[in-house]
PDB file of C-alpha atoms in Angstrom:
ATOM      1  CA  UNK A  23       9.294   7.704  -4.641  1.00 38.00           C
ATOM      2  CA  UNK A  24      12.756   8.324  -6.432  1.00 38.00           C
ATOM      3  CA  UNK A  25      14.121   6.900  -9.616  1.00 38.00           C
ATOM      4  CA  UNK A  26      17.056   5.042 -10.171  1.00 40.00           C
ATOM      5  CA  UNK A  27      19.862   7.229 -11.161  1.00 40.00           C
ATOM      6  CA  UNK A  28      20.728   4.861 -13.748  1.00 39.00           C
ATOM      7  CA  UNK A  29      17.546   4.303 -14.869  1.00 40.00           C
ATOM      8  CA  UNK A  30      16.658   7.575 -15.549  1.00 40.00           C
ATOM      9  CA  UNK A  31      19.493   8.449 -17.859  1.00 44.00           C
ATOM     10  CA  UNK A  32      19.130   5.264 -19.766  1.00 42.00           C
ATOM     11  CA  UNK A  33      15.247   6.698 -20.343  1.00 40.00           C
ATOM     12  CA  UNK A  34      16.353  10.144 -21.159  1.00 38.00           C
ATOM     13  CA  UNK A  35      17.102   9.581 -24.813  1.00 40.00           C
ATOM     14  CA  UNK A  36      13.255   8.198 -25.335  1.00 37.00           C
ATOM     15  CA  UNK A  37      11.228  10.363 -23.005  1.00 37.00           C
ATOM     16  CA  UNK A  38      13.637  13.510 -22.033  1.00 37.00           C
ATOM     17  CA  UNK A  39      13.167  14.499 -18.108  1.00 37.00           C
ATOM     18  CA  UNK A  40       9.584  12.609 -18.059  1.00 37.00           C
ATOM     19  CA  UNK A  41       8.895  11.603 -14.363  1.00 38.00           C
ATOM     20  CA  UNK A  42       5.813  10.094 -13.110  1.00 40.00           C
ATOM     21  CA  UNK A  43       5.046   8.862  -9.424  1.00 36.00           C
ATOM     22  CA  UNK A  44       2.959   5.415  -8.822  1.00 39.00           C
ATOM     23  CA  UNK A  45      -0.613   5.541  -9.677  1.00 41.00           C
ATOM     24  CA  UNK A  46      -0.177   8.249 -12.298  1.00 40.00           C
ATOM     25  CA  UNK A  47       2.200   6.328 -14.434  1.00 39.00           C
ATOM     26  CA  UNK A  48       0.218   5.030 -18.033  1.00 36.00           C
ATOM     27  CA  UNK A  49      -3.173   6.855 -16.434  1.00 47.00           C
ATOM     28  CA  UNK A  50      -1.865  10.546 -17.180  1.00 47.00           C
ATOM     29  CA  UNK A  51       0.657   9.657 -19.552  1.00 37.00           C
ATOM     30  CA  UNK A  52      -1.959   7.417 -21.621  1.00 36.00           C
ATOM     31  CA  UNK A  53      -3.921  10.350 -21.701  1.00 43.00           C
ATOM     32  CA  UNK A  54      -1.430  12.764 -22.770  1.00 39.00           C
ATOM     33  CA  UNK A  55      -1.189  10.362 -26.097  1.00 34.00           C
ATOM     34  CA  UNK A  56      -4.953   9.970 -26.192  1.00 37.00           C
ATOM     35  CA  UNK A  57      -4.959  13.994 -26.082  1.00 39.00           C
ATOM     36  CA  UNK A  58      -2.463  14.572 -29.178  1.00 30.00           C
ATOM     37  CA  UNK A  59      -4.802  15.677 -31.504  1.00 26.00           C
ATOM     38  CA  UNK A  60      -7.023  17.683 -29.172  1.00 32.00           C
ATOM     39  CA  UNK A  61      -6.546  20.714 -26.688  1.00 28.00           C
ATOM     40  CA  UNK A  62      -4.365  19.335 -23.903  1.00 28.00           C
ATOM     41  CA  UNK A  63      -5.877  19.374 -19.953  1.00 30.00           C
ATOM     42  CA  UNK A  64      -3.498  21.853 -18.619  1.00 27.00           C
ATOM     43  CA  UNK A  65      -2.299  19.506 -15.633  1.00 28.00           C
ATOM     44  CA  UNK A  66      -1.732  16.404 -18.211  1.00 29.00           C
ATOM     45  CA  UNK A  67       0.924  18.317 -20.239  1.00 27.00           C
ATOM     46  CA  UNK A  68       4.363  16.845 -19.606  1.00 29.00           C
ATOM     47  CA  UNK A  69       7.296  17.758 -21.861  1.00 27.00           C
ATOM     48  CA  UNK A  70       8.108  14.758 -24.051  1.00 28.00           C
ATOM     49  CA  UNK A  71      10.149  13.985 -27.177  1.00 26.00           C
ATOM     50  CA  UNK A  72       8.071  14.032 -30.664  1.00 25.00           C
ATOM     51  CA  UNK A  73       8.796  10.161 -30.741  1.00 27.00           C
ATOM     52  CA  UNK A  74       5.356   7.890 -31.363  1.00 28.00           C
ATOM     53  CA  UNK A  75       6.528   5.748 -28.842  1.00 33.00           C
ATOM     54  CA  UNK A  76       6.640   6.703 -24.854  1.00 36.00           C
ATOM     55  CA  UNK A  77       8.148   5.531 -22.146  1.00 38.00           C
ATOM     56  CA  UNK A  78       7.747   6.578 -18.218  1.00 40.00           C
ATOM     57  CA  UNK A  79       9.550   4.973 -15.476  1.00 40.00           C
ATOM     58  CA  UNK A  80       7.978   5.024 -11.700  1.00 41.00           C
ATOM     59  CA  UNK A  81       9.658   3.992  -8.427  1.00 40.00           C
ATOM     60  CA  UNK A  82       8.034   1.085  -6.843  1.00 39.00           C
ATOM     61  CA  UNK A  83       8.597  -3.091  -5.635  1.00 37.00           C
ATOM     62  CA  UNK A  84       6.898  -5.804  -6.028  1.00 35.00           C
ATOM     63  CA  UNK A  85       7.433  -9.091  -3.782  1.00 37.00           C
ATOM     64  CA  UNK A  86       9.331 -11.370  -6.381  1.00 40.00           C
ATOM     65  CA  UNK A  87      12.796 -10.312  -7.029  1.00 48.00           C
ATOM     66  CA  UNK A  88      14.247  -6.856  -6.702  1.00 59.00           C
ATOM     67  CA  UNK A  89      12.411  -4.555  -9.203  1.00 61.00           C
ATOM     68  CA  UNK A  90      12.586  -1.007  -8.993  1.00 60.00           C
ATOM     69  CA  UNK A  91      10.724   0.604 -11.604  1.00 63.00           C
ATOM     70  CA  UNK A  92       7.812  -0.195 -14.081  1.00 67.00           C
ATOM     71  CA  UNK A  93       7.919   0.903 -17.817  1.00 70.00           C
ATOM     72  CA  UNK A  94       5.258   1.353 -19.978  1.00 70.00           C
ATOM     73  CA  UNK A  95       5.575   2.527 -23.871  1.00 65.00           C
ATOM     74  CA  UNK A  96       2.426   2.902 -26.244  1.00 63.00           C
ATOM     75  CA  UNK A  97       0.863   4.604 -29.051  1.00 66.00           C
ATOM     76  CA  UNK A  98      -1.638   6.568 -29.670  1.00 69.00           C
ATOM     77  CA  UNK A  99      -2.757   4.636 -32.903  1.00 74.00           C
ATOM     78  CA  UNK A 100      -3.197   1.625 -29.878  1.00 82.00           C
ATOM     79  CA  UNK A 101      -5.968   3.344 -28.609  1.00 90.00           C
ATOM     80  CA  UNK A 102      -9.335   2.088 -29.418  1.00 94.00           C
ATOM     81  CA  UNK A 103     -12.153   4.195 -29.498  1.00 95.00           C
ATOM     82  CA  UNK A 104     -15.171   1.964 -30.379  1.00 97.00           C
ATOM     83  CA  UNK A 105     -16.570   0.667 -27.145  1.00 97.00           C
ATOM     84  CA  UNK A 106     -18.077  -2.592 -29.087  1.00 97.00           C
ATOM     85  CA  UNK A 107     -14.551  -3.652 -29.695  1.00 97.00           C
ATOM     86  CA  UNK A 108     -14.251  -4.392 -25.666  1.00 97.00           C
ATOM     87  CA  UNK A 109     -13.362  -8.110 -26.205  1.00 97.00           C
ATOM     88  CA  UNK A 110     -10.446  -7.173 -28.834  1.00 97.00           C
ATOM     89  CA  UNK A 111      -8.809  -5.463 -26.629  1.00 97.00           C
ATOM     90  CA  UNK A 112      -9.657  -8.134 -23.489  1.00 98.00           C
ATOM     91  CA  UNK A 113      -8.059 -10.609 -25.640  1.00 97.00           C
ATOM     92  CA  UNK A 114      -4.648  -8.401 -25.845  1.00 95.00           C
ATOM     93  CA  UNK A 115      -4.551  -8.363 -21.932  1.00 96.00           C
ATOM     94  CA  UNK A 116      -5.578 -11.989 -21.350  1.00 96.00           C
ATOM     95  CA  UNK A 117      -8.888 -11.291 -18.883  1.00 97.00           C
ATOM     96  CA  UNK A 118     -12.611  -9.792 -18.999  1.00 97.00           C
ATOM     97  CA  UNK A 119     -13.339  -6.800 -17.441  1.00 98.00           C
ATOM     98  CA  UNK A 120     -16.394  -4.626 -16.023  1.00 98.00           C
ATOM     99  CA  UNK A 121     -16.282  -1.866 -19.075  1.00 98.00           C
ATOM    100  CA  UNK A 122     -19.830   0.535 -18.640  1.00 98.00           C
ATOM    101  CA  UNK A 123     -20.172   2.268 -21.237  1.00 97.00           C
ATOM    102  CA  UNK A 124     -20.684   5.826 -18.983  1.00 97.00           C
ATOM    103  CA  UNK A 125     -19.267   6.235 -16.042  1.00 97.00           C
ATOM    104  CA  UNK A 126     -20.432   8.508 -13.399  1.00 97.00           C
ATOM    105  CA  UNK A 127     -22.401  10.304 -16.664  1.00 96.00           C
ATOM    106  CA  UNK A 128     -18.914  10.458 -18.162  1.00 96.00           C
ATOM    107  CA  UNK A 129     -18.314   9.036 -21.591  1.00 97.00           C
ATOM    108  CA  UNK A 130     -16.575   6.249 -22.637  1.00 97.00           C
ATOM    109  CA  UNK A 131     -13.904   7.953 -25.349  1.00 95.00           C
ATOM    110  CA  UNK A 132     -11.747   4.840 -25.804  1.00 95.00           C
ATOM    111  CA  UNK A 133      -9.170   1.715 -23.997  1.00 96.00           C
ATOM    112  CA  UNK A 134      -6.264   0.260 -24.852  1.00 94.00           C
ATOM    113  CA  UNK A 135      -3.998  -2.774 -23.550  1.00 94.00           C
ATOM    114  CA  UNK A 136      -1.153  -1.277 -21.610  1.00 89.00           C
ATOM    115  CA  UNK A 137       2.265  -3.817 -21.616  1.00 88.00           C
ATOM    116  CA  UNK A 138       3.754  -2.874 -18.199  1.00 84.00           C
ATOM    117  CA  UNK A 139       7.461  -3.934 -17.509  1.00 80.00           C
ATOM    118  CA  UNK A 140       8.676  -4.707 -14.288  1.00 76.00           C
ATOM    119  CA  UNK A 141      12.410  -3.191 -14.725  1.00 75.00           C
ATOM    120  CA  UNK A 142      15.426  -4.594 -12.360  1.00 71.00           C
ATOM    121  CA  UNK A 143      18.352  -2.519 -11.017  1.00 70.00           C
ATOM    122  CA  UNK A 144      20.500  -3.110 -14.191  1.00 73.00           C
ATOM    123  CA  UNK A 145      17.940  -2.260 -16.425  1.00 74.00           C
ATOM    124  CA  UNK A 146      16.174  -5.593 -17.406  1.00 75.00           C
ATOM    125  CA  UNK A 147      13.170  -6.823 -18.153  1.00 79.00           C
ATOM    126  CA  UNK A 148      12.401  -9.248 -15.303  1.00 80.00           C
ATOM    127  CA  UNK A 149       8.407 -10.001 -16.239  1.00 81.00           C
ATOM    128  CA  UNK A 150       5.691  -8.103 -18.296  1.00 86.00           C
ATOM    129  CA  UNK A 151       2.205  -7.948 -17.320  1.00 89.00           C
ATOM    130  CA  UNK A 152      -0.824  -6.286 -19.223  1.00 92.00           C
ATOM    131  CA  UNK A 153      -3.305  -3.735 -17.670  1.00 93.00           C
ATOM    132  CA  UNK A 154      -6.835  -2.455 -19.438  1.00 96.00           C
ATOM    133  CA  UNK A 155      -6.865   1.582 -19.691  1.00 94.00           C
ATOM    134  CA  UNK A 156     -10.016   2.994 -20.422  1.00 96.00           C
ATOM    135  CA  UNK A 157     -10.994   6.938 -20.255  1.00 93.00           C
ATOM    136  CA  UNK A 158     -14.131   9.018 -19.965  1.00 95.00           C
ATOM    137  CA  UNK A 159     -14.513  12.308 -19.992  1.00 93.00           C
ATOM    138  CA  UNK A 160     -17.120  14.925 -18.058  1.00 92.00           C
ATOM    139  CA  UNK A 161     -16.510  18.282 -18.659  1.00 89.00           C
ATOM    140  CA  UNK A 162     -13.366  19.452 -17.148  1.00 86.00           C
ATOM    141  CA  UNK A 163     -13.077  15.717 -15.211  1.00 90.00           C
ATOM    142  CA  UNK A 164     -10.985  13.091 -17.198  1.00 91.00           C
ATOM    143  CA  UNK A 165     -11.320   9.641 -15.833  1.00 93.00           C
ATOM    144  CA  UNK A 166      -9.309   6.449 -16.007  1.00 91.00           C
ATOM    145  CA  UNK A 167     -10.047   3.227 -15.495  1.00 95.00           C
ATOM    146  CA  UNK A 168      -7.254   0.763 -15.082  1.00 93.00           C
ATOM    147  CA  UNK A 169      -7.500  -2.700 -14.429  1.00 96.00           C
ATOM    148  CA  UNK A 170      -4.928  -5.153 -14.267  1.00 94.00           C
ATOM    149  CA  UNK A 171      -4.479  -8.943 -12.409  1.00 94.00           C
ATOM    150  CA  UNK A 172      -4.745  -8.159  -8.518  1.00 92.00           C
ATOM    151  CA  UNK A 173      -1.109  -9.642  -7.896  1.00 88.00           C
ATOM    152  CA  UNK A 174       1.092  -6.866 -10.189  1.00 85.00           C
ATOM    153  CA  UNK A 175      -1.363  -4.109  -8.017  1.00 82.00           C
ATOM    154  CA  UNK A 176       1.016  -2.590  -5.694  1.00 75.00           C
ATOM    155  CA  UNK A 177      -0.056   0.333  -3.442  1.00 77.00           C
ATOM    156  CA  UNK A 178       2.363  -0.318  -0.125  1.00 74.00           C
ATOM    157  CA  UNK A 179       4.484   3.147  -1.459  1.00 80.00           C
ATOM    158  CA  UNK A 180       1.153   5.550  -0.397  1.00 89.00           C
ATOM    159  CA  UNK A 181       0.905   6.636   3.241  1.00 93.00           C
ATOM    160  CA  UNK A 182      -3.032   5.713   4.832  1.00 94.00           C
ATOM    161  CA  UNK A 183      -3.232   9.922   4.987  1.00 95.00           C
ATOM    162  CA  UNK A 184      -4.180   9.967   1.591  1.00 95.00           C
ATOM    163  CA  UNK A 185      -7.581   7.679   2.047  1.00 96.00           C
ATOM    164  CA  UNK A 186     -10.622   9.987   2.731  1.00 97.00           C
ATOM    165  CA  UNK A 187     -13.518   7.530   2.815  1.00 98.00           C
ATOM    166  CA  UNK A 188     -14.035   3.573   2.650  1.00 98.00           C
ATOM    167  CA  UNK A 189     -16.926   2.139   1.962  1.00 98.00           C
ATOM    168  CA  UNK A 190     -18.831  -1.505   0.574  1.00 98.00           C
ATOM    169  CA  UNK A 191     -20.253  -1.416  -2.458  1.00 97.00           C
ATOM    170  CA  UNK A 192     -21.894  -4.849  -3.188  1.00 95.00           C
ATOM    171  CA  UNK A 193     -19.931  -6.202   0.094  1.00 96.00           C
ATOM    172  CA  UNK A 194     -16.423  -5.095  -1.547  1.00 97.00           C
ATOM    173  CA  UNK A 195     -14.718  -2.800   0.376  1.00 98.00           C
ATOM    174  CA  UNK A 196     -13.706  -0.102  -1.819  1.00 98.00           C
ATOM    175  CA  UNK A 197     -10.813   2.790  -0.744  1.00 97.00           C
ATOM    176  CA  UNK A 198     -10.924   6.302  -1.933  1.00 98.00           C
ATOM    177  CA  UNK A 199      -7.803   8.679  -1.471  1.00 96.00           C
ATOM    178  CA  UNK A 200      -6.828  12.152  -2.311  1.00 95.00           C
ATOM    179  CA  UNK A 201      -3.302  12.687  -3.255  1.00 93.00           C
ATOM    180  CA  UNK A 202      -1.908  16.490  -3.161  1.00 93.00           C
ATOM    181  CA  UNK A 203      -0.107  16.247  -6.541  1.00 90.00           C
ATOM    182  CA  UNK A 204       3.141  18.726  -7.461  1.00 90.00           C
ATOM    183  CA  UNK A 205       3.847  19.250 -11.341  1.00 86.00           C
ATOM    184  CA  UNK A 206       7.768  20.942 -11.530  1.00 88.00           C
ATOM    185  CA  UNK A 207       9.397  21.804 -14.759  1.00 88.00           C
ATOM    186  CA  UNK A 208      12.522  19.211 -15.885  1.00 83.00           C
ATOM    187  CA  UNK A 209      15.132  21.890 -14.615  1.00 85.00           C
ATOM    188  CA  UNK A 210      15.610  24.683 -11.928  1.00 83.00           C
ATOM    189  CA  UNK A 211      13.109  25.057  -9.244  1.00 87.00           C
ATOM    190  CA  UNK A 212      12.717  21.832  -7.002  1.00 91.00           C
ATOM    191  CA  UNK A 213      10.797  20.902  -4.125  1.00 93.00           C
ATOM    192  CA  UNK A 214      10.936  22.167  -0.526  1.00 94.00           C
ATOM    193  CA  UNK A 215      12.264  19.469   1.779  1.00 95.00           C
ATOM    194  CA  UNK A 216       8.942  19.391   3.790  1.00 96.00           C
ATOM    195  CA  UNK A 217       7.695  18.392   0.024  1.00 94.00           C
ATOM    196  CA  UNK A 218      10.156  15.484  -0.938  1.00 93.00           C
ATOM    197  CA  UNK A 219       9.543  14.349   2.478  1.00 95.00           C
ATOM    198  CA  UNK A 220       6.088  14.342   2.240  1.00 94.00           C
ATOM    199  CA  UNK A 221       6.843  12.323  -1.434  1.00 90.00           C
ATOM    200  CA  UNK A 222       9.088  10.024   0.918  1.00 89.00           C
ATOM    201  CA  UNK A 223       6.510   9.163   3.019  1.00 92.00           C
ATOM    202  CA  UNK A 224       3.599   8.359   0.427  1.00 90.00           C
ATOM    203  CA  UNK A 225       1.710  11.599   1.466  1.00 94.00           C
ATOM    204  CA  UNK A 226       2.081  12.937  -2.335  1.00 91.00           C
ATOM    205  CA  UNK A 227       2.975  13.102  -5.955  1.00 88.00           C
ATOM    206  CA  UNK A 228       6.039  14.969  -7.170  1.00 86.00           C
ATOM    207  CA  UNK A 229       6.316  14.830 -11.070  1.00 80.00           C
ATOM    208  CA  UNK A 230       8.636  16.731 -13.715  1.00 77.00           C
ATOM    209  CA  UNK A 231       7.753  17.817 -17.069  1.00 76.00           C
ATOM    210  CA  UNK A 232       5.720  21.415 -16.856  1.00 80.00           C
ATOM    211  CA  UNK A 233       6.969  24.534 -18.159  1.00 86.00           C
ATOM    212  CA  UNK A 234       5.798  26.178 -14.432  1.00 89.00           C
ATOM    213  CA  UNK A 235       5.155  24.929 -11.019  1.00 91.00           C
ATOM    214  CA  UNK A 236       1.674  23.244 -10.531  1.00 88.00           C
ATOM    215  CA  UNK A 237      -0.321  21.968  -7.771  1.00 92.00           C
ATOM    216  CA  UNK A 238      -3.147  19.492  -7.865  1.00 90.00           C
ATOM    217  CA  UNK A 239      -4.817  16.717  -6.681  1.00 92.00           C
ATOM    218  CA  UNK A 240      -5.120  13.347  -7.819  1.00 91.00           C
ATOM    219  CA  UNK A 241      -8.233  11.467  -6.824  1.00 94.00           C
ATOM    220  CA  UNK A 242      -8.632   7.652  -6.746  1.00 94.00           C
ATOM    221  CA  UNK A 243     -10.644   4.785  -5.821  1.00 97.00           C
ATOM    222  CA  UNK A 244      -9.391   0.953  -5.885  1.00 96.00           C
ATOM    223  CA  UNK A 245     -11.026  -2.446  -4.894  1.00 98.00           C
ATOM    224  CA  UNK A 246     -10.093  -5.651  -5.676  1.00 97.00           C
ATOM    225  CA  UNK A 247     -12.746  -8.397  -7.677  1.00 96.00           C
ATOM    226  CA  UNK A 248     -13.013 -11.722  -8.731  1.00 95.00           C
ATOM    227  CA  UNK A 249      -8.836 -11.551  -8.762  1.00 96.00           C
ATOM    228  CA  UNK A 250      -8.428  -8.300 -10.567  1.00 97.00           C
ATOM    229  CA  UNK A 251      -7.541  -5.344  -9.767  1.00 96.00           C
ATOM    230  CA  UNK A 252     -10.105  -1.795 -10.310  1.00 97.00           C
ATOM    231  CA  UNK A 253      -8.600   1.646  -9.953  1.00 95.00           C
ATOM    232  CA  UNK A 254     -10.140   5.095 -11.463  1.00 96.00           C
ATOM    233  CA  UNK A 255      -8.247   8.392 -11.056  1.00 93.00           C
ATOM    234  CA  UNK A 256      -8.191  11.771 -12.239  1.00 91.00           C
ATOM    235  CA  UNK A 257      -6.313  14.865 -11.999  1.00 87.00           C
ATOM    236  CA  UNK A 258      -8.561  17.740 -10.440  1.00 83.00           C
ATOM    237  CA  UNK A 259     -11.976  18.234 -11.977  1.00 87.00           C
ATOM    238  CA  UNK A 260     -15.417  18.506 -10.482  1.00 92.00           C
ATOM    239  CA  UNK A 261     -15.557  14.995  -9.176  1.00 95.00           C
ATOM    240  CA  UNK A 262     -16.240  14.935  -5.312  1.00 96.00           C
ATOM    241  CA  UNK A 263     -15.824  11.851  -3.408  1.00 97.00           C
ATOM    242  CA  UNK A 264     -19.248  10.637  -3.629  1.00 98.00           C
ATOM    243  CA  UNK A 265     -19.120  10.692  -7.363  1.00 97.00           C
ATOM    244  CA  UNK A 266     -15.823   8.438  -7.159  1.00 98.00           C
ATOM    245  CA  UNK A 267     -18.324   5.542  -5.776  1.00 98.00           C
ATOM    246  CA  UNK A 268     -20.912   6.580  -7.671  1.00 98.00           C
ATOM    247  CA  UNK A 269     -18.857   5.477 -10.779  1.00 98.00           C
ATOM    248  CA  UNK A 270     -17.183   2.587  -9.117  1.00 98.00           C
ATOM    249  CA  UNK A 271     -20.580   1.325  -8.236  1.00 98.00           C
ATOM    250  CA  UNK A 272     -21.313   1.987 -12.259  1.00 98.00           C
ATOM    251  CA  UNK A 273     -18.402  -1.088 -12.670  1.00 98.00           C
ATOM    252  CA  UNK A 274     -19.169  -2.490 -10.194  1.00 98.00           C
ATOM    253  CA  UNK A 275     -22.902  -3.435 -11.570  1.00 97.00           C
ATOM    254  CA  UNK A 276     -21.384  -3.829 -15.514  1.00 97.00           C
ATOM    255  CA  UNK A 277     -21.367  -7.400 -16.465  1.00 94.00           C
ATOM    256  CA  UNK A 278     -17.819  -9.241 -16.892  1.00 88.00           C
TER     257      UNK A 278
END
């Protein structure tokens, strides 16, 4: 999916060539300010400005009126990192979620409320909605949860070819897909046009912001429950898609 010219040079003063693709937008980016302070996963390092504050625009619609990007800006100071604080930060976004407190044996390192703006051709603000971030990590595997109100999830952009496996957990059907992912630096090489296409289409993920040229995968699993909206994803790792439901099933059976 492609930005808005216009959009992306009213952006480039705050976050300088950032690029993100649907699905990756606060998850990796999130992480990238939860990961300040510590050593960097090699695929999560984008080149940003030293500003507190970051902002990434994605392409992407929703059904009411004609938005064509989301924004999200956040610190990491936001983040909080004590798991009994859950209903502080359930308050921010307005609902309850399923939080466990390991996921898949990963552990809970912290969750913040995400403000997500749903940004119109001219560069306005046409409605804000709030989304719940939470990460984990296991070993070399980072995950995210993200969970926001089932009507601002939008996932019409990706192509069916990037679901592997559905199954029913607890009678909710619940979609796992692999998406090959392709990190470019902010200038010089670019894609092959068998790659953008592919982007085009919904097959992958084309971002900007390394110094070199890397490939990946992003994994992720979504359902939908009691009107909201469950995603986790992560960028490579050891996960397999068994452990996917195997921590969506850990949600899944968390009390609201």
């Amino acid at each position: 999916m492609k930005f808005d010219t216009y959009m992306h040079d009213s952006m480039r003063e705050i976050a300088q060539d950032v690029q993100a693709d649907p699905m990756l937008r606060a998850r990796v980016m999130n992480r990238v300010q939860l990961q300040r302070t510590k050593t960097r996963p090699r695929r999560m390092r984008f080149a940003v400005t030293a500003a507190a504050a970051l902002c990434v625009l994605v392409g992407g619609a929703f059904a009411a009126g004609p938005i064509i990007g989301l924004a999200s800006s956040s610190d990491a100071s936001d983040v909080v990192t004590a798991f009994s604080d859950e209903s502080k930060v359930e308050e921010q976004v307005g609902f309850d979620v399923r939080l466990p407190e390991t996921l898949n044996g990963a552990a809970f390192t912290g969750m913040q409320a995400m403000p997500i703006d749903a940004i119109d051709a001219d560069g306005h603000t046409v409605y804000t909605f709030q989304e719940f971030d939470a990460y984990y990590e296991d070993g070399d595997t980072i995950p995210f949860m993200t969970v926001t109100e089932a009507e601002n999830a939008d996932e019409s952009g990706l192509s069916d070819k990037t679901i592997v496996d559905t199954r029913e957990i607890n009678g909710i059907p619940v979609t796992y897909r692999e998406i090959p992912t392709i990190f470019l630096p902010p200038e010089g090489e670019q894609p092959t046009d068998e790659e953008q296409a592919a982007a085009d289409r919904g097959e992958c993920f084309i971002s900007y912001g390394t110094e070199i040229r890397e490939d990946g995968v992003y994994h992720t699993i979504r359902w939908e429950e009691n009107g909201l909206s469950y995603s986790i994803g992560s960028n490579d790792g050891d996960w397999d898609a068994d452990d996917f439901f195997a921590a969506a099933e850990d949600v899944m059976n968390t009390a609201q």
